[in-house]
Amino acid sequence: MFAFVFSFLFLIWHGAATTFTPARPPAVPLAVRSPYMNIWLEVGSGHGNLPGAWPISTRNFWAGSRMRTSGKPGGEVTGWAGQIKVDGDAFTWMGALGGTNVIQENVQFTSTRSSFIMNVADKVLMNVSFISPINPSDFKRQSIIGTNKNVTVGWTNPMNNRNPVEWSYAAEDQVASHKVYQKTRLRFNADYADDGAHGAPGTDQIVRDKFKSNGRLSNTQDSHFTNVSTEWQEFAFAHDLGNFGEKPISTLFTIVHAQNRGVFFNGRDEPDGVPSLSTSFFSSDTKMVNFFHKDRSIETGSLDNKISVDSISVAGDDYQMITTLSARQAFAGMQLMGTPKKPYLFLKEKSSNGNCQTVDVIFSTIPVFLYLNPVLVKLLLEPLYENQEAGKYPNTYAIHDLCAHYLQFIGHPNGDDPHYPILKQWVGYLVNEALIPADQLSTDDFQGQLSNQTNLALKGIIAIEAMSVISHLTGNEDDRRQYTNIAHDYITKWENFAIVNDEVPHTSLAYGDDKSYGLLYNLYCDRLLGLNLVPPKIYVMQSNFYPTIAKKFGVNLDSRNDATKSDWEMWVTAISSPSTQKMFITKLKEWIEKSYTNRALTDFYNVKTGDY
């Protein structure tokens, strides 16, 4: 479902060259709301110019899927384009349409919006803002997979204010909309809607040429289904602004992705489709679009301000830039499903594969959800509990994910607190295996298998102590005593195994390998949960060690190579001294500004070269 219509945004002026505020990101988020609405403007060596470049859907949405090269229908390119006519001349302000582009002056992003200031022939200033709202505590609003695009136009010189201006993609009256869907709709198909997708009302060249020639569209409808893979389909609006005065005029475009049933889930009952949570609040797609389009909630601005103010107060402007750029991305892999009485938050991995509800991905994103609304963590974990408590996973340890193909949350059937029994089963596995980890992968599976991993062992030991707290909270005091005794015994032994008494002491990557090291990021869990299991000297020791091994853009994940993970860097930052915190944050901010990965903010990069 598409609906496009404008709201006022103030204009700001900068010089001729594009500037970025608060920093130049690797990619600028445009429509970033869910796994199926994830559109970015790549910055890289192209300088982040929206005029003359096609917005791109997230790279590697499905690892190994039928990705096509940019510029061809059905591939990564999102054929989102915009044009404006001033004094009879047509200019492009979004997309690679050829012809004359407007001049982009400034790009600014907050936690929920990205704004572009553009100059049209030194006559008109445009402010184009892409808004992907985040409503962490308002499930009605958060359940809508929608993005707004505000376009504001005003004269650079008030003396020009009697000349006509027109632009494409506007609406008339209250809410005009295009509805786009497949002729034969598929359920829970883990793939792009490309070769089988259809739409109306016209092809790109025909629609765009009409606007260039006439400054308006034909206002006709094409009801024929056409295969997208053979030609670009265009869903366009045009709006004649006529003669306007000194006050800028604004228009709001809205894009909404509507689903009746969102995923296929194998939970406590038989596998079945789970409804999108939005269907509980809206009786039709049209009502949902109208609500979203007309919703003038100030919560978006409030959230922008909250994240900005809190971040600066904790660690300064550089940290504020990092959190601001990360907020939309953290929610972009999530989607609310179910009903108000039984909601779920489903997750899809991005840029790796199609895995869903991946535990270690949830693990790294927990801080942002604890900060904005801890209930979201519960909704992420519920599907994992349900699948395993129903006996649909054969192993005694916790499941890694719920499936290899997003939309099909079927689990891995081959492989009173209601969750206590399954938690007790998992902690039993940790009691047997955590202290001396076998040769295995860790969360950072790309680094390969390794035995006696220091950081992995620490995670398991902290988990045992956490289970003692859960036992206490659920009235199982015998279990509490047993688990806390084991955890304290293990942490003492872990210290003897893990610490390298070098000139600058530190923990090793693996027991007994004194030449190795790594980010001890699982230590963060001890501080986060308030367990105080790990002695304070370990925190001080690691904080003093990291600056001695820092490279240009950060600290490598471990001594095996120069790769790092920005999420784990931020975890160790949170538990380090102020000087070490500043080092990590400064280096990560510098990498973000200088990176040419052309990707949404990646968590994986080379600390020496900055490459992905």
PDB file of C-alpha atoms in Angstrom, residues 28-295:
ATOM      1  CA  VAL A  28      22.124   7.650   4.908  1.00  0.00           C
ATOM      2  CA  PRO A  29      18.941   5.928   6.171  1.00  0.00           C
ATOM      3  CA  LEU A  30      15.870   6.835   4.106  1.00  0.00           C
ATOM      4  CA  ALA A  31      12.958   4.412   4.579  1.00  0.00           C
ATOM      5  CA  VAL A  32      14.286   2.205   7.374  1.00  0.00           C
ATOM      6  CA  ARG A  33      11.470   0.518   9.277  1.00  0.00           C
ATOM      7  CA  SER A  34      11.506  -3.284   8.939  1.00  0.00           C
ATOM      8  CA  PRO A  35      13.240  -6.137   7.073  1.00  0.00           C
ATOM      9  CA  TYR A  36      11.047  -5.384   4.047  1.00  0.00           C
ATOM     10  CA  MET A  37      11.336  -1.594   4.263  1.00  0.00           C
ATOM     11  CA  ASN A  38      15.061  -0.931   4.398  1.00  0.00           C
ATOM     12  CA  ILE A  39      16.180   1.710   1.909  1.00  0.00           C
ATOM     13  CA  TRP A  40      19.400   3.693   2.118  1.00  0.00           C
ATOM     14  CA  LEU A  41      21.397   6.244   0.155  1.00  0.00           C
ATOM     15  CA  GLU A  42      24.944   4.989  -0.232  1.00  0.00           C
ATOM     16  CA  VAL A  43      27.523   7.671   0.520  1.00  0.00           C
ATOM     17  CA  GLY A  44      30.936   6.153  -0.164  1.00  0.00           C
ATOM     18  CA  SER A  45      32.865   7.908  -2.929  1.00  0.00           C
ATOM     19  CA  GLY A  46      29.630   9.319  -4.409  1.00  0.00           C
ATOM     20  CA  HIS A  47      29.488  11.973  -1.677  1.00  0.00           C
ATOM     21  CA  GLY A  48      25.950  11.084  -0.616  1.00  0.00           C
ATOM     22  CA  ASN A  49      24.099  13.055  -3.283  1.00  0.00           C
ATOM     23  CA  LEU A  50      20.433  12.113  -3.504  1.00  0.00           C
ATOM     24  CA  PRO A  51      20.051  13.955  -6.847  1.00  0.00           C
ATOM     25  CA  GLY A  52      21.674  11.681  -9.420  1.00  0.00           C
ATOM     26  CA  ALA A  53      21.746   8.483  -7.349  1.00  0.00           C
ATOM     27  CA  TRP A  54      19.290   5.641  -6.861  1.00  0.00           C
ATOM     28  CA  PRO A  55      18.369   4.727  -3.292  1.00  0.00           C
ATOM     29  CA  ILE A  56      19.410   1.158  -2.529  1.00  0.00           C
ATOM     30  CA  SER A  57      17.682  -1.587  -0.589  1.00  0.00           C
ATOM     31  CA  THR A  58      19.879  -3.171   2.072  1.00  0.00           C
ATOM     32  CA  ARG A  59      22.701  -5.262   0.668  1.00  0.00           C
ATOM     33  CA  ASN A  60      22.501  -9.029   1.117  1.00  0.00           C
ATOM     34  CA  PHE A  61      18.921  -9.010   2.365  1.00  0.00           C
ATOM     35  CA  TRP A  62      19.045 -12.729   1.717  1.00  0.00           C
ATOM     36  CA  ALA A  63      22.554 -14.169   1.625  1.00  0.00           C
ATOM     37  CA  GLY A  64      22.814 -16.142  -1.602  1.00  0.00           C
ATOM     38  CA  SER A  65      19.535 -14.862  -2.983  1.00  0.00           C
ATOM     39  CA  ARG A  66      18.989 -13.687  -6.532  1.00  0.00           C
ATOM     40  CA  MET A  67      20.571 -10.275  -6.192  1.00  0.00           C
ATOM     41  CA  ARG A  68      20.902  -8.323  -9.419  1.00  0.00           C
ATOM     42  CA  THR A  69      23.321  -5.617 -10.358  1.00  0.00           C
ATOM     43  CA  SER A  70      22.376  -2.025  -9.676  1.00  0.00           C
ATOM     44  CA  GLY A  71      20.388  -0.338 -12.399  1.00  0.00           C
ATOM     45  CA  LYS A  72      18.337  -3.359 -13.436  1.00  0.00           C
ATOM     46  CA  PRO A  73      14.741  -4.002 -12.420  1.00  0.00           C
ATOM     47  CA  GLY A  74      14.270  -6.459  -9.592  1.00  0.00           C
ATOM     48  CA  GLY A  75      17.743  -5.899  -8.181  1.00  0.00           C
ATOM     49  CA  GLU A  76      19.063  -3.801  -5.323  1.00  0.00           C
ATOM     50  CA  VAL A  77      18.073  -0.466  -6.816  1.00  0.00           C
ATOM     51  CA  THR A  78      14.915   1.136  -5.469  1.00  0.00           C
ATOM     52  CA  GLY A  79      13.544   3.189  -8.355  1.00  0.00           C
ATOM     53  CA  TRP A  80      12.465   6.008  -6.075  1.00  0.00           C
ATOM     54  CA  ALA A  81      12.698   9.281  -7.970  1.00  0.00           C
ATOM     55  CA  GLY A  82      11.615  12.888  -7.640  1.00  0.00           C
ATOM     56  CA  GLN A  83      11.502  15.861 -10.007  1.00  0.00           C
ATOM     57  CA  ILE A  84      10.635  19.544  -9.734  1.00  0.00           C
ATOM     58  CA  LYS A  85       9.821  22.105 -12.451  1.00  0.00           C
ATOM     59  CA  VAL A  86      10.735  25.756 -11.923  1.00  0.00           C
ATOM     60  CA  ASP A  87       9.958  28.353 -14.607  1.00  0.00           C
ATOM     61  CA  GLY A  88       9.288  25.536 -17.067  1.00  0.00           C
ATOM     62  CA  ASP A  89      12.587  23.722 -16.492  1.00  0.00           C
ATOM     63  CA  ALA A  90      12.643  20.201 -15.004  1.00  0.00           C
ATOM     64  CA  PHE A  91      15.216  19.176 -12.387  1.00  0.00           C
ATOM     65  CA  THR A  92      15.853  15.872 -10.591  1.00  0.00           C
ATOM     66  CA  TRP A  93      16.051  15.899  -6.786  1.00  0.00           C
ATOM     67  CA  MET A  94      16.103  12.114  -6.257  1.00  0.00           C
ATOM     68  CA  GLY A  95      17.223   9.281  -8.511  1.00  0.00           C
ATOM     69  CA  ALA A  96      19.503   8.887 -11.519  1.00  0.00           C
ATOM     70  CA  LEU A  97      17.105  10.152 -14.186  1.00  0.00           C
ATOM     71  CA  GLY A  98      19.596  12.001 -16.354  1.00  0.00           C
ATOM     72  CA  GLY A  99      19.134  15.627 -17.262  1.00  0.00           C
ATOM     73  CA  THR A 100      19.782  18.413 -14.762  1.00  0.00           C
ATOM     74  CA  ASN A 101      20.095  17.670 -11.050  1.00  0.00           C
ATOM     75  CA  VAL A 102      19.425  20.124  -8.252  1.00  0.00           C
ATOM     76  CA  ILE A 103      22.413  21.060  -6.070  1.00  0.00           C
ATOM     77  CA  GLN A 104      22.494  19.311  -2.710  1.00  0.00           C
ATOM     78  CA  GLU A 105      23.701  21.624   0.066  1.00  0.00           C
ATOM     79  CA  ASN A 106      23.386  19.721   3.343  1.00  0.00           C
ATOM     80  CA  VAL A 107      22.465  16.337   4.811  1.00  0.00           C
ATOM     81  CA  GLN A 108      21.409  16.090   8.432  1.00  0.00           C
ATOM     82  CA  PHE A 109      20.259  13.037  10.375  1.00  0.00           C
ATOM     83  CA  THR A 110      18.661  12.453  13.762  1.00  0.00           C
ATOM     84  CA  SER A 111      17.540   9.188  15.322  1.00  0.00           C
ATOM     85  CA  THR A 112      14.362   9.107  13.232  1.00  0.00           C
ATOM     86  CA  ARG A 113      14.877  11.367  10.216  1.00  0.00           C
ATOM     87  CA  SER A 114      17.304  12.257   7.428  1.00  0.00           C
ATOM     88  CA  SER A 115      16.973  15.700   5.837  1.00  0.00           C
ATOM     89  CA  PHE A 116      18.420  16.986   2.562  1.00  0.00           C
ATOM     90  CA  ILE A 117      18.681  20.692   1.727  1.00  0.00           C
ATOM     91  CA  MET A 118      18.719  21.314  -2.045  1.00  0.00           C
ATOM     92  CA  ASN A 119      19.131  24.397  -4.240  1.00  0.00           C
ATOM     93  CA  VAL A 120      17.177  24.548  -7.498  1.00  0.00           C
ATOM     94  CA  ALA A 121      18.842  26.911  -9.977  1.00  0.00           C
ATOM     95  CA  ASP A 122      19.442  29.494  -7.217  1.00  0.00           C
ATOM     96  CA  LYS A 123      15.691  30.143  -7.235  1.00  0.00           C
ATOM     97  CA  VAL A 124      14.168  27.554  -4.918  1.00  0.00           C
ATOM     98  CA  LEU A 125      15.332  25.793  -1.768  1.00  0.00           C
ATOM     99  CA  MET A 126      13.972  22.311  -1.036  1.00  0.00           C
ATOM    100  CA  ASN A 127      14.042  20.460   2.279  1.00  0.00           C
ATOM    101  CA  VAL A 128      13.407  16.745   1.727  1.00  0.00           C
ATOM    102  CA  SER A 129      13.100  14.786   4.988  1.00  0.00           C
ATOM    103  CA  PHE A 130      12.704  11.019   5.276  1.00  0.00           C
ATOM    104  CA  ILE A 131      11.091  10.102   8.597  1.00  0.00           C
ATOM    105  CA  SER A 132      11.014   6.551   9.967  1.00  0.00           C
ATOM    106  CA  PRO A 133       9.353   6.986  13.368  1.00  0.00           C
ATOM    107  CA  ILE A 134      10.328   4.879  16.365  1.00  0.00           C
ATOM    108  CA  ASN A 135       7.596   4.347  18.966  1.00  0.00           C
ATOM    109  CA  PRO A 136       9.080   1.799  21.393  1.00  0.00           C
ATOM    110  CA  SER A 137       6.262   2.047  23.952  1.00  0.00           C
ATOM    111  CA  ASP A 138       3.336   2.611  21.575  1.00  0.00           C
ATOM    112  CA  PHE A 139       2.717  -0.737  19.894  1.00  0.00           C
ATOM    113  CA  LYS A 140      -0.132   0.589  17.758  1.00  0.00           C
ATOM    114  CA  ARG A 141       2.175   3.070  16.063  1.00  0.00           C
ATOM    115  CA  GLN A 142       5.239   0.830  16.106  1.00  0.00           C
ATOM    116  CA  SER A 143       3.298  -1.974  14.401  1.00  0.00           C
ATOM    117  CA  ILE A 144       2.817   0.156  11.270  1.00  0.00           C
ATOM    118  CA  ILE A 145       5.590  -0.449   8.753  1.00  0.00           C
ATOM    119  CA  GLY A 146       5.589   3.049   7.365  1.00  0.00           C
ATOM    120  CA  THR A 147       7.847   5.926   6.394  1.00  0.00           C
ATOM    121  CA  ASN A 148       7.028   9.574   5.757  1.00  0.00           C
ATOM    122  CA  LYS A 149       8.769  11.882   3.316  1.00  0.00           C
ATOM    123  CA  ASN A 150       8.312  15.605   3.889  1.00  0.00           C
ATOM    124  CA  VAL A 151       9.130  17.950   1.003  1.00  0.00           C
ATOM    125  CA  THR A 152       9.242  21.694   1.651  1.00  0.00           C
ATOM    126  CA  VAL A 153       9.822  24.302  -1.074  1.00  0.00           C
ATOM    127  CA  GLY A 154      10.603  27.994  -0.598  1.00  0.00           C
ATOM    128  CA  TRP A 155      12.222  30.739  -2.641  1.00  0.00           C
ATOM    129  CA  THR A 156      15.904  31.543  -2.191  1.00  0.00           C
ATOM    130  CA  ASN A 157      14.972  35.125  -3.169  1.00  0.00           C
ATOM    131  CA  PRO A 158      11.548  36.480  -2.092  1.00  0.00           C
ATOM    132  CA  MET A 159      11.449  38.571  -5.301  1.00  0.00           C
ATOM    133  CA  ASN A 160      10.892  35.333  -7.237  1.00  0.00           C
ATOM    134  CA  ASN A 161       7.746  34.476  -5.349  1.00  0.00           C
ATOM    135  CA  ARG A 162       5.300  34.936  -8.224  1.00  0.00           C
ATOM    136  CA  ASN A 163       6.803  32.290 -10.505  1.00  0.00           C
ATOM    137  CA  PRO A 164       5.172  28.856 -10.907  1.00  0.00           C
ATOM    138  CA  VAL A 165       6.668  25.710  -9.333  1.00  0.00           C
ATOM    139  CA  GLU A 166       5.604  22.110  -9.791  1.00  0.00           C
ATOM    140  CA  TRP A 167       7.000  18.854  -8.457  1.00  0.00           C
ATOM    141  CA  SER A 168       6.320  15.183  -8.908  1.00  0.00           C
ATOM    142  CA  TYR A 169       4.883  12.754  -6.354  1.00  0.00           C
ATOM    143  CA  ALA A 170       2.326  14.897  -4.606  1.00  0.00           C
ATOM    144  CA  ALA A 171      -1.302  14.278  -3.761  1.00  0.00           C
ATOM    145  CA  GLU A 172      -4.575  16.118  -3.980  1.00  0.00           C
ATOM    146  CA  ASP A 173      -7.306  16.665  -1.386  1.00  0.00           C
ATOM    147  CA  GLN A 174      -6.731  14.669   1.803  1.00  0.00           C
ATOM    148  CA  VAL A 175      -5.042  11.316   1.140  1.00  0.00           C
ATOM    149  CA  ALA A 176      -4.535   9.920  -2.346  1.00  0.00           C
ATOM    150  CA  SER A 177      -2.896   6.523  -2.623  1.00  0.00           C
ATOM    151  CA  HIS A 178      -1.577   3.790  -4.868  1.00  0.00           C
ATOM    152  CA  LYS A 179      -2.021   0.192  -3.743  1.00  0.00           C
ATOM    153  CA  VAL A 180       0.603  -2.216  -5.052  1.00  0.00           C
ATOM    154  CA  TYR A 181       0.442  -5.987  -4.661  1.00  0.00           C
ATOM    155  CA  GLN A 182       1.099  -9.261  -6.448  1.00  0.00           C
ATOM    156  CA  LYS A 183      -1.569 -10.614  -8.741  1.00  0.00           C
ATOM    157  CA  THR A 184      -0.981 -14.048  -7.203  1.00  0.00           C
ATOM    158  CA  ARG A 185      -0.116 -13.392  -3.587  1.00  0.00           C
ATOM    159  CA  LEU A 186       2.322 -15.734  -1.888  1.00  0.00           C
ATOM    160  CA  ARG A 187       2.318 -16.664   1.794  1.00  0.00           C
ATOM    161  CA  PHE A 188       5.562 -16.731   3.771  1.00  0.00           C
ATOM    162  CA  ASN A 189       7.828 -16.984   0.746  1.00  0.00           C
ATOM    163  CA  ALA A 190      11.392 -16.153   1.765  1.00  0.00           C
ATOM    164  CA  ASP A 191      12.455 -14.231  -1.330  1.00  0.00           C
ATOM    165  CA  TYR A 192      12.263 -10.888  -3.052  1.00  0.00           C
ATOM    166  CA  ALA A 193       9.008  -9.957  -4.774  1.00  0.00           C
ATOM    167  CA  ASP A 194      10.771  -9.590  -8.112  1.00  0.00           C
ATOM    168  CA  ASP A 195      10.035 -11.890 -11.070  1.00  0.00           C
ATOM    169  CA  GLY A 196       6.504 -12.600  -9.831  1.00  0.00           C
ATOM    170  CA  ALA A 197       5.688  -9.040  -8.756  1.00  0.00           C
ATOM    171  CA  HIS A 198       3.199  -6.859 -10.603  1.00  0.00           C
ATOM    172  CA  GLY A 199       1.980  -3.297 -10.400  1.00  0.00           C
ATOM    173  CA  ALA A 200       0.411  -0.254 -11.995  1.00  0.00           C
ATOM    174  CA  PRO A 201      -0.186   2.396 -13.320  1.00  0.00           C
ATOM    175  CA  GLY A 202       2.662   3.017 -15.794  1.00  0.00           C
ATOM    176  CA  THR A 203       6.286   2.509 -16.768  1.00  0.00           C
ATOM    177  CA  ASP A 204       9.018   4.836 -15.584  1.00  0.00           C
ATOM    178  CA  GLN A 205       9.888   6.581 -18.850  1.00  0.00           C
ATOM    179  CA  ILE A 206       6.276   7.231 -19.817  1.00  0.00           C
ATOM    180  CA  VAL A 207       5.320   8.674 -16.441  1.00  0.00           C
ATOM    181  CA  ARG A 208       8.473  10.762 -16.011  1.00  0.00           C
ATOM    182  CA  ASP A 209       8.403  12.103 -19.561  1.00  0.00           C
ATOM    183  CA  LYS A 210       4.820  13.266 -19.044  1.00  0.00           C
ATOM    184  CA  PHE A 211       5.905  15.293 -16.049  1.00  0.00           C
ATOM    185  CA  LYS A 212       8.948  16.735 -17.823  1.00  0.00           C
ATOM    186  CA  SER A 213       6.832  17.778 -20.787  1.00  0.00           C
ATOM    187  CA  ASN A 214       3.642  18.910 -19.112  1.00  0.00           C
ATOM    188  CA  GLY A 215       4.465  19.459 -15.446  1.00  0.00           C
ATOM    189  CA  ARG A 216       1.538  17.214 -14.593  1.00  0.00           C
ATOM    190  CA  LEU A 217       0.307  13.638 -15.000  1.00  0.00           C
ATOM    191  CA  SER A 218      -2.652  12.301 -16.957  1.00  0.00           C
ATOM    192  CA  ASN A 219      -4.722  11.424 -13.855  1.00  0.00           C
ATOM    193  CA  THR A 220      -5.646   8.098 -15.445  1.00  0.00           C
ATOM    194  CA  GLN A 221      -5.436   4.589 -14.044  1.00  0.00           C
ATOM    195  CA  ASP A 222      -3.768   1.561 -15.596  1.00  0.00           C
ATOM    196  CA  SER A 223      -5.344  -1.551 -14.082  1.00  0.00           C
ATOM    197  CA  HIS A 224      -3.283  -4.066 -16.058  1.00  0.00           C
ATOM    198  CA  PHE A 225      -0.810  -6.207 -14.146  1.00  0.00           C
ATOM    199  CA  THR A 226       2.671  -5.929 -15.614  1.00  0.00           C
ATOM    200  CA  ASN A 227       5.765  -7.964 -14.828  1.00  0.00           C
ATOM    201  CA  VAL A 228       8.257  -5.827 -12.913  1.00  0.00           C
ATOM    202  CA  SER A 229      11.240  -7.777 -14.224  1.00  0.00           C
ATOM    203  CA  THR A 230      10.669  -6.582 -17.788  1.00  0.00           C
ATOM    204  CA  GLU A 231      10.215  -2.868 -17.100  1.00  0.00           C
ATOM    205  CA  TRP A 232      10.228  -0.430 -14.200  1.00  0.00           C
ATOM    206  CA  GLN A 233       6.747   0.301 -12.895  1.00  0.00           C
ATOM    207  CA  GLU A 234       6.036   3.812 -11.621  1.00  0.00           C
ATOM    208  CA  PHE A 235       3.471   4.907  -9.038  1.00  0.00           C
ATOM    209  CA  ALA A 236       3.510   8.661  -9.381  1.00  0.00           C
ATOM    210  CA  PHE A 237       1.864  11.838  -8.164  1.00  0.00           C
ATOM    211  CA  ALA A 238       2.283  15.387  -9.462  1.00  0.00           C
ATOM    212  CA  HIS A 239       1.258  18.616  -7.769  1.00  0.00           C
ATOM    213  CA  ASP A 240       1.068  22.052  -9.385  1.00  0.00           C
ATOM    214  CA  LEU A 241       2.002  24.539  -6.659  1.00  0.00           C
ATOM    215  CA  GLY A 242       1.077  27.447  -8.856  1.00  0.00           C
ATOM    216  CA  ASN A 243       2.180  30.892  -7.649  1.00  0.00           C
ATOM    217  CA  PHE A 244       3.105  31.012  -3.984  1.00  0.00           C
ATOM    218  CA  GLY A 245       4.418  33.787  -1.778  1.00  0.00           C
ATOM    219  CA  GLU A 246       7.197  34.051   0.762  1.00  0.00           C
ATOM    220  CA  LYS A 247       5.965  31.237   3.002  1.00  0.00           C
ATOM    221  CA  PRO A 248       7.364  27.798   2.052  1.00  0.00           C
ATOM    222  CA  ILE A 249       4.895  25.123   0.970  1.00  0.00           C
ATOM    223  CA  SER A 250       5.188  21.539   2.179  1.00  0.00           C
ATOM    224  CA  THR A 251       3.802  18.160   1.175  1.00  0.00           C
ATOM    225  CA  LEU A 252       3.939  14.812   2.945  1.00  0.00           C
ATOM    226  CA  PHE A 253       4.404  11.471   1.147  1.00  0.00           C
ATOM    227  CA  THR A 254       3.749   8.236   3.010  1.00  0.00           C
ATOM    228  CA  ILE A 255       4.765   4.673   2.190  1.00  0.00           C
ATOM    229  CA  VAL A 256       3.245   1.793   4.140  1.00  0.00           C
ATOM    230  CA  HIS A 257       3.889  -1.935   3.829  1.00  0.00           C
ATOM    231  CA  ALA A 258       0.707  -3.770   4.801  1.00  0.00           C
ATOM    232  CA  GLN A 259       0.603  -7.466   5.735  1.00  0.00           C
ATOM    233  CA  ASN A 260      -2.286  -9.498   7.074  1.00  0.00           C
ATOM    234  CA  ARG A 261      -0.173 -12.388   8.298  1.00  0.00           C
ATOM    235  CA  GLY A 262       3.466 -11.610   8.808  1.00  0.00           C
ATOM    236  CA  VAL A 263       5.341 -14.833   9.600  1.00  0.00           C
ATOM    237  CA  PHE A 264       4.891 -18.597   9.817  1.00  0.00           C
ATOM    238  CA  PHE A 265       5.667 -19.654  13.404  1.00  0.00           C
ATOM    239  CA  ASN A 266       6.092 -23.092  14.963  1.00  0.00           C
ATOM    240  CA  GLY A 267       5.298 -22.315  18.596  1.00  0.00           C
ATOM    241  CA  ARG A 268       3.371 -24.190  21.275  1.00  0.00           C
ATOM    242  CA  ASP A 269       0.617 -25.106  18.843  1.00  0.00           C
ATOM    243  CA  GLU A 270       0.738 -26.362  15.285  1.00  0.00           C
ATOM    244  CA  PRO A 271       2.694 -24.168  12.855  1.00  0.00           C
ATOM    245  CA  ASP A 272       0.541 -21.316  11.606  1.00  0.00           C
ATOM    246  CA  GLY A 273       0.628 -17.795  10.274  1.00  0.00           C
ATOM    247  CA  VAL A 274       0.958 -15.035  12.857  1.00  0.00           C
ATOM    248  CA  PRO A 275      -1.006 -11.859  12.090  1.00  0.00           C
ATOM    249  CA  SER A 276       0.707  -8.518  11.838  1.00  0.00           C
ATOM    250  CA  LEU A 277       0.005  -6.657  15.068  1.00  0.00           C
ATOM    251  CA  SER A 278      -1.320  -3.708  13.069  1.00  0.00           C
ATOM    252  CA  THR A 279      -4.350  -5.760  11.987  1.00  0.00           C
ATOM    253  CA  SER A 280      -5.609  -5.651  15.588  1.00  0.00           C
ATOM    254  CA  PHE A 281      -5.778  -1.861  15.454  1.00  0.00           C
ATOM    255  CA  PHE A 282      -7.016  -1.189  11.907  1.00  0.00           C
ATOM    256  CA  SER A 283      -9.896  -2.787  10.028  1.00  0.00           C
ATOM    257  CA  SER A 284      -8.352  -2.124   6.609  1.00  0.00           C
ATOM    258  CA  ASP A 285      -5.093  -1.156   4.962  1.00  0.00           C
ATOM    259  CA  THR A 286      -6.596   2.173   3.935  1.00  0.00           C
ATOM    260  CA  LYS A 287      -7.529   3.077   7.508  1.00  0.00           C
ATOM    261  CA  MET A 288      -4.015   2.228   8.645  1.00  0.00           C
ATOM    262  CA  VAL A 289      -2.445   4.385   5.925  1.00  0.00           C
ATOM    263  CA  ASN A 290      -4.761   7.293   6.698  1.00  0.00           C
ATOM    264  CA  PHE A 291      -3.957   7.087  10.406  1.00  0.00           C
ATOM    265  CA  PHE A 292      -0.221   6.951   9.810  1.00  0.00           C
ATOM    266  CA  HIS A 293      -0.325   9.745   7.262  1.00  0.00           C
ATOM    267  CA  LYS A 294      -2.322  12.109   9.461  1.00  0.00           C
ATOM    268  CA  ASP A 295      -0.633  11.194  12.741  1.00  0.00           C
TER     269      ASP A 295
END
